[in-house]
Amino acid sequence: MAKDRVYIFDTTLRDGEQVPGCQLNTIEKIEIAKALEDLGVDVIEAGFPISSPGDFNSVVEISKAVTEPVICALTRAVKKDIEVAAESLKFAKRPRIHTGIGTSYYHIYHKLNSNPEEIIKRGAEAVAYAKSFVEDVEFYAEDAGRAENKYLAQVVEAMINAGATVINIPDTTGYTLPDEYGKKIKYLVDHVPNIDKAILSTHCHNDLGMATANTMSGVINGARQVEVTINGIGERAGNTSLEEIAMIMKSRKHLNLTSNINSKKIYKTSRLVSTLMRMPVQPNKAIVGRNAFAHSSGIHQDGVLKRRENYEIINPKSVGINESSILLTARSGRAALKHRLGNLGYTFSKAGLDSIYDEFLKLADSKKEIIDEDLKMLAGASARDIKRNLHLDQLQVVCGKGTVPVATVSLVWEGDCYTATSEGNGPVDAAINAVKSILKKKVRIEEFLIQAITRGSDDMGKVHMQLEHKSVVYYGFSASTDIITASVEAFIDAMSQIV
Ligand code: KIV
Ligand code: ZN
């Protein structure tokens, strides 16, 4: 059976941009509009042109830059708004004017100082006026979530008669429950005689955290357009997030719904919006949050490594994320450690893994998360113990204020012991000069990083070194409470791969 197409109306650049501190300039808006086009959205709400010259200009420029999606401009049910919106859309290949008025008791009496009949008249006049400029007119019944269904049905019928092709039923205050919102849409489908002449649209806000659930309930009950934003940004607690709706429709196949979204571009678009709007995505945000595909408990990690579907309902690749991440923490098991070491190119026998796991747990107890560099350090230490042909036997340094730093180094190299003494501009430089004088290899230090593993002056220091030799880069690691020793060992670790 053919799937039902749901149109994706993206309002990141209008409702999303209303978020304090998230304002964008025209260039940034064009970049986002192009990304939305690439993502496959059907409609881009590009702005509210009467609100400012900047918004007007953005709608003009987006209309020029984007060809595929419908470009929509928001207005109030006010003639001047509609004229300005029409003017801003003059370059749009497929223009839409989105006009509307409040329909709840609060809006009718306490915002607009009006009455229900007057609202219908003003709304219908606005729709008809918009229709004199563009064919495609959408009407929003503001605060429809709290409007009485019987009255809402009269409003919708009148707006369709006036020429509206899409009817938006906003839950402006994010008040409804999924069941209520779904019933509202169903009521309109069942009671508006001309409903087949328009598409019903959802526009849900997230004040009670139910925007996505309400939107899906609306769609299940007959809405065929959803108004959404990337990362769920928008007024107050935000709007329904595009990525959640797109992935619900893609992963819950029995709903028999489809959209034009190329889900592989979701993550990229999310990052772009977050960066340009300087609005971080919460780590546990569904689909695009940093932790959305991260597994940290040992049981989950083991399960995911056995088969991804054990703990993942979406393949991260399908939203453009390379792979799930297995976070290594003190709660991780051997399976996760082995997997990550394997990714880094290390393999260990069972006994080897047991010993590195003990070290790993000690380190994990003192750090929130073990990163690859820590693992290389742990694996490097273990590997060195097993198979190194070169190691530091003794190190003595003389340094301090008013003295020339001098180091004496003894190395064991393929079973033989070598000793040398050198000066340097500091104790590490002196010791490295001594090692170089023994090994006689021309190398250049490309990176030399000393980090405290935890805190406190008695802590381990971790040293990471990168050497370049004949255009090849070699990595060395070590850790010790003595950072001079750790630095020399990291250097020797890298050198051991060269000699
Ligand atoms: O939330 C809302 O009601 C709106 C309308 C202007 C569509 O954003
Ligand atoms: Zn809104």
Coordinates of C-alpha atoms and ligand atoms in Angstrom, one line a residue:
M1 CA 0.0 0.0 0.0
A2 CA 1.4 3.4 -1.0
K3 CA 2.4 5.5 2.0
D4 CA 0.7 8.8 2.9
R5 CA 2.9 11.8 2.3
V6 CA 3.3 14.2 5.2
Y7 CA 4.5 17.7 4.2
I8 CA 7.3 19.1 6.3
F9 CA 6.9 22.8 7.0
D10 CA 10.1 24.1 8.6
T11 CA 9.8 27.2 10.8
T12 CA 13.4 27.3 12.1
L13 CA 13.9 30.7 10.5
R14 CA 10.7 32.2 11.8
D15 CA 9.4 30.6 15.1
G16 CA 12.9 29.2 15.8
E17 CA 14.5 32.5 15.2
Q18 CA 12.3 34.2 17.8
V19 CA 14.4 32.6 20.5
P20 CA 16.2 35.3 22.5
G21 CA 19.9 35.4 21.5
C22 CA 19.4 33.2 18.4
Q23 CA 19.0 36.0 15.8
L24 CA 20.7 35.4 12.5
N25 CA 21.8 37.8 9.8
T26 CA 20.7 37.3 6.2
I27 CA 23.8 35.4 5.1
E28 CA 23.3 32.9 7.9
K29 CA 19.6 32.5 7.1
I30 CA 20.4 31.8 3.5
E31 CA 22.9 29.2 4.6
I32 CA 20.3 27.5 6.8
A33 CA 17.6 27.8 4.0
K34 CA 19.9 26.0 1.6
A35 CA 20.6 23.3 4.1
L36 CA 16.9 22.9 4.6
E37 CA 16.4 22.6 0.9
D38 CA 19.1 20.0 0.8
L39 CA 17.5 18.1 3.7
G40 CA 14.3 17.9 1.6
V41 CA 11.8 20.1 3.5
D42 CA 8.6 21.0 1.6
V43 CA 8.0 24.5 3.0
I44 CA 10.4 27.0 4.5
E45 CA 8.8 29.7 6.6
A46 CA 11.4 32.4 6.0
G47 CA 10.3 35.2 8.3
F48 CA 7.7 37.7 9.4
P49 CA 8.4 40.5 6.8
I50 CA 6.5 43.3 8.5
S51 CA 8.4 42.8 11.7
S52 CA 11.6 44.4 10.6
P53 CA 13.5 45.5 7.4
G54 CA 16.0 42.7 8.2
D55 CA 13.3 40.1 8.2
F56 CA 11.8 41.5 5.0
N57 CA 15.2 41.4 3.3
S58 CA 15.8 37.8 4.5
V59 CA 12.6 36.6 2.9
V60 CA 13.6 38.4 -0.3
E61 CA 17.1 36.8 -0.4
I62 CA 15.9 33.3 0.6
S63 CA 13.3 33.5 -2.1
K64 CA 16.2 34.1 -4.6
A65 CA 18.5 31.5 -3.2
V66 CA 16.2 28.6 -2.8
T67 CA 14.3 26.9 -5.7
E68 CA 12.6 23.7 -4.6
P69 CA 10.7 24.4 -1.3
V70 CA 7.7 26.7 -1.0
I71 CA 8.8 29.9 0.6
C72 CA 6.3 31.1 3.2
A73 CA 6.0 34.6 4.9
L74 CA 4.0 35.1 8.1
T75 CA 1.5 37.9 8.6
R76 CA -1.2 38.9 11.1
A77 CA -4.7 39.3 9.7
V78 CA -3.8 42.9 8.8
K79 CA -3.8 44.3 5.2
K80 CA -0.4 46.1 5.5
D81 CA 1.3 42.8 6.8
I82 CA -0.1 41.0 3.8
E83 CA 1.0 43.6 1.3
V84 CA 4.5 43.6 2.8
A85 CA 4.7 39.8 2.8
A86 CA 3.5 39.6 -0.8
E87 CA 6.2 42.1 -1.8
S88 CA 8.9 40.1 0.1
L89 CA 7.9 37.0 -1.8
K90 CA 8.2 38.5 -5.3
F91 CA 11.2 36.4 -6.2
A92 CA 9.9 33.2 -4.8
K93 CA 9.2 30.4 -7.3
R94 CA 6.5 29.0 -5.1
P95 CA 5.3 31.7 -2.6
R96 CA 2.9 31.2 0.3
I97 CA 1.4 33.7 2.6
H98 CA 0.6 32.5 6.1
T99 CA -2.0 34.7 7.8
G100 CA -4.1 34.2 10.8
I101 CA -5.8 35.3 14.0
G102 CA -6.5 34.2 17.6
T103 CA -9.3 31.7 18.1
S104 CA -9.4 30.9 21.8
Y105 CA -11.5 32.6 24.4
Y106 CA -8.4 34.3 25.8
H107 CA -7.2 35.6 22.4
I108 CA -10.6 36.7 21.2
Y109 CA -11.6 38.6 24.3
H110 CA -8.4 39.5 26.1
K111 CA -5.9 39.9 23.3
L112 CA -8.0 41.1 20.3
N113 CA -10.9 42.7 22.3
S114 CA -13.2 41.2 19.8
N115 CA -16.0 38.5 19.5
P116 CA -16.2 35.2 17.7
E117 CA -18.2 36.5 14.7
E118 CA -15.8 39.4 14.2
I119 CA -12.8 37.1 14.3
I120 CA -14.2 34.9 11.5
K121 CA -14.9 38.0 9.4
R122 CA -11.4 39.4 9.9
G123 CA -9.8 36.0 9.2
A124 CA -11.7 35.5 6.0
E125 CA -11.0 39.0 4.8
A126 CA -7.3 38.4 5.4
V127 CA -7.3 35.1 3.6
A128 CA -9.2 36.6 0.6
Y129 CA -6.7 39.5 0.5
A130 CA -3.7 37.2 0.6
K131 CA -5.3 35.2 -2.1
S132 CA -5.3 38.3 -4.4
F133 CA -1.5 38.1 -4.2
V134 CA -0.7 34.4 -4.2
E135 CA -2.5 31.2 -4.9
D136 CA -1.1 29.4 -1.9
V137 CA -2.6 30.8 1.3
E138 CA -2.3 29.2 4.7
F139 CA -4.5 30.3 7.6
Y140 CA -3.4 29.8 11.3
A141 CA -6.1 29.7 14.0
E142 CA -3.9 31.0 16.8
D143 CA -4.3 29.2 20.1
A144 CA -6.5 26.6 18.5
G145 CA -5.2 24.2 21.2
R146 CA -7.4 26.0 23.7
A147 CA -10.2 27.0 21.3
E148 CA -13.6 25.3 21.4
N149 CA -13.8 22.6 18.7
K150 CA -17.3 23.6 17.5
Y151 CA -16.3 27.2 17.0
L152 CA -12.9 26.1 15.4
A153 CA -14.8 24.1 12.9
Q154 CA -16.8 27.2 11.8
V155 CA -13.6 29.2 11.5
V156 CA -11.9 26.5 9.4
E157 CA -14.9 26.2 7.1
A158 CA -15.0 30.0 6.6
M159 CA -11.3 30.2 5.8
I160 CA -11.4 27.4 3.3
N161 CA -14.4 29.2 1.6
A162 CA -12.3 32.3 1.6
G163 CA -9.5 30.5 -0.3
A164 CA -7.2 29.0 2.3
T165 CA -5.4 25.9 0.9
V166 CA -3.7 24.9 4.2
I167 CA -5.3 25.3 7.7
N168 CA -2.9 25.4 10.6
I169 CA -4.2 24.3 14.0
P170 CA -1.5 25.7 16.4
D171 CA -1.3 24.5 20.0
T172 CA 0.3 27.9 20.6
T173 CA 0.7 27.5 24.3
G174 CA 1.7 23.8 24.3
Y175 CA -1.3 23.1 26.5
T176 CA -3.0 20.1 24.9
L177 CA -2.6 16.4 25.6
P178 CA -1.9 14.1 22.7
D179 CA -5.3 12.6 22.9
E180 CA -7.0 15.9 23.0
Y181 CA -5.0 17.3 20.1
G182 CA -5.7 14.2 18.0
K183 CA -9.4 14.4 18.8
K184 CA -9.4 18.1 17.8
I185 CA -8.0 17.2 14.3
K186 CA -10.4 14.3 14.0
Y187 CA -13.3 16.6 14.9
L188 CA -12.3 19.0 12.1
V189 CA -11.9 16.2 9.6
D190 CA -15.4 14.9 10.6
H191 CA -17.3 18.2 11.0
V192 CA -15.9 20.7 8.4
P193 CA -17.9 20.1 5.2
N194 CA -15.3 21.5 2.8
I195 CA -12.2 20.0 4.6
D196 CA -11.3 18.0 1.5
K197 CA -10.3 21.3 -0.1
A198 CA -7.5 22.0 2.3
I199 CA -4.6 20.3 4.1
L200 CA -4.7 20.4 7.9
S201 CA -1.4 21.3 9.6
T202 CA -0.1 20.8 13.1
H203 CA 2.0 23.5 14.9
C204 CA 2.7 22.3 18.4
H205 CA 4.7 24.0 21.1
N206 CA 6.6 22.1 23.8
D207 CA 5.6 23.9 27.0
L208 CA 4.6 20.6 28.6
G209 CA 7.1 18.5 26.7
M210 CA 4.4 17.1 24.4
A211 CA 5.0 18.8 21.1
T212 CA 6.2 15.7 19.3
A213 CA 3.5 13.5 20.8
N214 CA 0.8 16.0 19.9
T215 CA 2.1 16.4 16.4
M216 CA 2.1 12.7 15.8
S217 CA -1.4 12.4 17.3
G218 CA -2.5 15.1 14.9
V219 CA -1.0 13.3 11.9
I220 CA -2.5 10.0 12.9
N221 CA -5.9 11.7 13.0
G222 CA -5.6 13.3 9.6
A223 CA -3.2 16.2 9.5
R224 CA -0.9 16.0 6.5
Q225 CA 1.5 19.0 7.2
V226 CA 3.7 19.3 10.3
E227 CA 5.2 22.6 11.4
V228 CA 8.6 21.9 12.9
T229 CA 12.0 23.3 13.7
I230 CA 15.5 21.9 13.6
N231 CA 16.6 20.8 17.1
G232 CA 13.1 21.8 18.3
I233 CA 14.0 25.4 18.8
G234 CA 11.3 28.0 19.1
E235 CA 9.3 30.3 21.4
R236 CA 9.7 29.5 25.1
A237 CA 10.1 25.7 25.4
G238 CA 10.3 25.4 21.6
N239 CA 8.4 23.8 18.7
T240 CA 8.1 20.2 17.6
S241 CA 11.5 19.0 16.3
L242 CA 11.8 18.1 12.7
E243 CA 14.3 15.3 13.3
E244 CA 12.0 13.6 15.8
I245 CA 8.9 13.6 13.5
A246 CA 11.0 12.5 10.4
M247 CA 12.5 9.6 12.3
I248 CA 9.3 8.5 13.9
M249 CA 7.7 8.2 10.5
K250 CA 10.7 6.4 9.1
S251 CA 11.1 3.9 12.0
R252 CA 7.5 3.2 12.8
K253 CA 6.6 1.7 9.5
H254 CA 3.1 0.5 10.5
L255 CA 2.0 4.2 10.5
N256 CA 2.4 4.1 6.7
L257 CA 3.6 7.6 6.6
T258 CA 6.4 9.1 4.6
S259 CA 8.2 12.5 4.1
N260 CA 10.7 13.9 1.6
I261 CA 13.4 14.3 4.3
N262 CA 16.8 12.8 3.5
S263 CA 17.4 11.6 7.0
K264 CA 21.2 11.2 6.4
K265 CA 21.4 15.0 6.4
I266 CA 19.7 15.5 9.7
Y267 CA 22.8 15.6 11.9
K268 CA 24.7 17.9 9.7
T269 CA 21.7 20.3 9.6
S270 CA 21.3 20.1 13.3
R271 CA 25.0 21.1 13.8
L272 CA 24.7 23.9 11.4
V273 CA 21.6 25.4 13.1
S274 CA 23.1 25.0 16.6
T275 CA 26.4 26.6 15.5
L276 CA 24.9 29.6 13.6
M277 CA 22.3 30.2 16.3
R278 CA 24.8 29.7 19.1
M279 CA 22.3 27.4 20.7
P280 CA 23.8 24.2 22.1
V281 CA 21.8 21.0 21.7
Q282 CA 21.0 19.3 25.0
P283 CA 23.2 16.1 25.2
N284 CA 20.2 13.9 25.7
K285 CA 18.1 15.4 22.9
A286 CA 16.5 12.6 20.8
I287 CA 18.1 11.9 17.5
V288 CA 20.8 14.7 17.5
G289 CA 22.0 15.0 21.1
R290 CA 25.6 14.0 21.9
N291 CA 24.3 11.1 23.9
A292 CA 21.6 9.9 21.5
F293 CA 23.7 7.0 20.3
A294 CA 26.1 6.7 23.2
H295 CA 26.1 3.7 25.5
S296 CA 27.7 3.8 28.8
S297 CA 26.6 1.0 31.1
G298 CA 28.4 -2.3 30.8
I299 CA 25.3 -4.3 30.1
H300 CA 24.2 -2.0 27.3
Q301 CA 27.6 -1.8 25.8
D302 CA 27.9 -5.6 25.7
G303 CA 24.4 -5.9 24.2
V304 CA 25.1 -3.3 21.5
L305 CA 28.4 -4.9 20.6
K306 CA 26.6 -8.3 20.2
R307 CA 24.0 -6.7 18.0
R308 CA 23.3 -3.0 17.6
E309 CA 19.5 -3.4 17.6
N310 CA 19.7 -4.8 21.1
Y311 CA 19.7 -1.2 22.4
E312 CA 19.3 1.0 19.4
I313 CA 16.0 1.5 17.4
I314 CA 17.7 3.8 14.9
N315 CA 20.9 3.2 13.0
P316 CA 23.0 6.3 13.7
K317 CA 24.2 6.2 10.1
S318 CA 20.6 6.8 8.9
V319 CA 20.8 10.3 10.5
G320 CA 24.3 11.0 9.3
I321 CA 26.2 10.0 12.5
N322 CA 29.0 7.6 11.7
E323 CA 28.5 5.1 14.5
S324 CA 27.2 4.7 18.0
S325 CA 29.7 5.5 20.7
I326 CA 30.7 3.3 23.4
L327 CA 31.6 5.6 26.3
L328 CA 34.3 4.1 28.5
T329 CA 33.6 4.8 32.1
A330 CA 34.1 2.9 35.4
R331 CA 30.8 1.1 34.5
S332 CA 32.1 -0.4 31.3
G333 CA 33.0 -4.0 30.9
R334 CA 35.8 -6.0 29.2
A335 CA 33.8 -6.3 26.0
A336 CA 33.6 -2.5 25.5
L337 CA 37.3 -2.1 26.4
K338 CA 38.3 -4.9 24.0
H339 CA 36.2 -3.3 21.2
R340 CA 37.7 0.1 21.6
L341 CA 41.2 -1.1 21.9
G342 CA 40.6 -3.1 18.7
N343 CA 39.4 0.0 16.9
L344 CA 42.7 1.6 17.9
G345 CA 44.6 -1.3 16.5
Y346 CA 45.5 -3.1 19.7
T347 CA 44.8 -6.8 20.4
F348 CA 45.5 -8.6 23.6
S349 CA 45.4 -12.1 24.9
K350 CA 42.8 -12.8 27.6
A351 CA 45.4 -12.4 30.3
G352 CA 46.7 -9.2 28.7
L353 CA 43.2 -7.8 28.5
D354 CA 42.6 -8.7 32.2
S355 CA 45.6 -6.8 33.3
I356 CA 44.9 -3.7 31.2
Y357 CA 41.2 -3.9 32.4
D358 CA 42.5 -3.6 36.0
E359 CA 44.5 -0.5 35.1
F360 CA 41.6 0.8 33.1
L361 CA 39.3 0.6 36.1
K362 CA 41.8 2.4 38.3
L363 CA 42.0 5.2 35.9
A364 CA 38.2 5.2 35.2
D365 CA 37.6 5.7 38.9
S366 CA 39.5 8.9 38.8
K367 CA 38.1 10.2 35.5
K368 CA 34.6 10.7 34.2
E369 CA 35.3 9.2 30.8
I370 CA 38.2 7.4 29.3
I371 CA 39.2 8.8 25.9
D372 CA 41.3 7.2 23.2
E373 CA 44.4 9.0 24.4
D374 CA 44.1 7.4 27.8
L375 CA 43.6 4.0 26.2
K376 CA 46.7 4.4 24.0
M377 CA 48.6 5.3 27.2
L378 CA 47.3 2.2 29.0
A379 CA 47.8 0.0 25.9
G380 CA 51.2 1.5 25.2
A381 CA 52.3 0.8 28.8
S382 CA 51.1 -2.8 28.5
A383 CA 52.6 -3.3 25.1
R384 CA 55.9 -1.9 26.2
D385 CA 56.0 -4.3 29.1
I386 CA 55.6 -7.1 26.7
K387 CA 57.5 -6.4 23.6
R388 CA 59.7 -3.3 23.7
N389 CA 63.2 -3.5 22.3
L390 CA 64.2 -0.2 23.9
H391 CA 63.5 1.2 27.4
L392 CA 64.7 3.6 29.9
D393 CA 66.9 2.0 32.6
Q394 CA 68.0 5.1 34.6
L395 CA 67.5 8.8 34.5
Q396 CA 69.3 11.4 36.6
V397 CA 68.8 15.1 36.1
V398 CA 70.3 18.2 37.7
C399 CA 68.3 21.3 37.2
G400 CA 66.9 24.3 39.1
K401 CA 67.4 28.1 39.2
G402 CA 70.9 29.2 38.5
T403 CA 72.1 25.8 37.1
V404 CA 72.5 24.5 33.6
P405 CA 70.2 21.5 33.2
V406 CA 72.1 18.3 32.7
A407 CA 70.7 14.8 32.3
T408 CA 72.4 11.4 32.4
V409 CA 70.4 8.7 30.7
S410 CA 70.9 4.9 30.6
L411 CA 69.0 3.0 28.0
V412 CA 68.6 -0.7 27.4
W413 CA 68.5 -1.3 23.7
E414 CA 68.2 -4.8 22.4
G415 CA 69.7 -6.2 25.6
D416 CA 72.7 -3.8 25.8
C417 CA 73.0 -0.9 28.1
Y418 CA 74.1 2.6 26.9
T419 CA 74.7 5.7 28.9
A420 CA 75.1 9.4 27.9
T421 CA 75.1 12.8 29.5
S422 CA 73.8 16.0 27.8
E423 CA 72.8 19.5 28.6
G424 CA 69.7 21.3 27.4
N425 CA 67.5 24.3 28.0
G426 CA 65.5 22.4 30.6
P427 CA 65.6 18.9 32.2
V428 CA 63.4 17.3 29.5
D429 CA 65.5 18.8 26.7
A430 CA 68.7 17.7 28.3
A431 CA 67.4 14.1 28.7
I432 CA 66.1 14.0 25.2
N433 CA 69.4 15.2 23.9
A434 CA 71.1 12.4 25.8
V435 CA 68.8 9.8 24.3
K436 CA 69.3 11.3 20.8
S437 CA 73.1 11.1 21.2
I438 CA 72.7 7.3 21.9
L439 CA 70.2 6.5 19.2
K440 CA 71.7 8.8 16.5
K441 CA 68.4 9.3 14.6
K442 CA 67.3 12.6 13.2
V443 CA 63.8 13.3 14.6
R444 CA 61.7 16.3 15.1
I445 CA 59.2 16.7 17.9
E446 CA 55.9 17.7 16.4
E447 CA 53.7 17.6 19.5
F448 CA 54.5 17.3 23.1
L449 CA 51.6 17.3 25.5
I450 CA 51.7 17.0 29.3
Q451 CA 48.4 16.6 31.1
A452 CA 47.5 15.9 34.7
I453 CA 45.3 12.8 34.8
T454 CA 43.3 14.1 37.8
R455 CA 44.2 16.9 40.2
G456 CA 46.7 17.5 42.9
S457 CA 50.5 17.7 42.9
D458 CA 50.9 14.0 43.6
D459 CA 48.9 12.9 40.6
M460 CA 50.1 11.0 37.5
G461 CA 51.1 13.1 34.5
K462 CA 50.2 11.8 31.1
V463 CA 52.6 12.5 28.2
H464 CA 51.7 12.3 24.6
M465 CA 54.5 12.9 22.0
Q466 CA 54.5 12.9 18.2
L467 CA 57.8 12.6 16.4
E468 CA 58.5 13.1 12.7
H469 CA 61.2 10.9 11.1
K470 CA 61.7 10.8 7.3
S471 CA 58.2 12.3 6.8
V472 CA 56.5 9.6 9.0
V473 CA 54.9 10.5 12.3
Y474 CA 55.4 8.2 15.3
Y475 CA 53.4 8.4 18.5
G476 CA 54.7 7.8 22.0
F477 CA 52.9 7.7 25.4
S478 CA 53.8 7.4 29.0
A479 CA 52.4 8.3 32.4
S480 CA 54.2 8.7 35.7
T481 CA 54.0 10.8 38.8
D482 CA 57.4 12.1 37.6
I483 CA 56.7 14.1 34.5
I484 CA 60.3 14.3 33.5
T485 CA 60.5 10.6 33.5
A486 CA 57.2 10.3 31.7
S487 CA 58.3 12.8 29.0
V488 CA 61.6 10.9 28.4
E489 CA 59.7 7.6 28.3
A490 CA 57.1 8.9 25.8
F491 CA 60.0 10.1 23.6
I492 CA 61.7 6.7 23.9
D493 CA 58.4 5.0 23.2
A494 CA 58.1 6.7 19.9
M495 CA 61.8 6.2 19.2
S496 CA 61.4 2.5 19.8
Q497 CA 59.3 2.3 16.7
I498 CA 61.9 4.1 14.6
V499 CA 65.0 2.1 15.7
Ligands
KIV1 O1 2.4 29.3 17.8 C1 1.7 29.9 17.0 O2 0.5 30.0 17.1 C2 2.4 30.5 15.8 C3 1.5 31.1 14.8 C4 2.0 32.4 14.4 C5 1.5 30.1 13.6 O3 3.6 30.5 15.7
ZN2 ZN 4.5 29.0 17.1

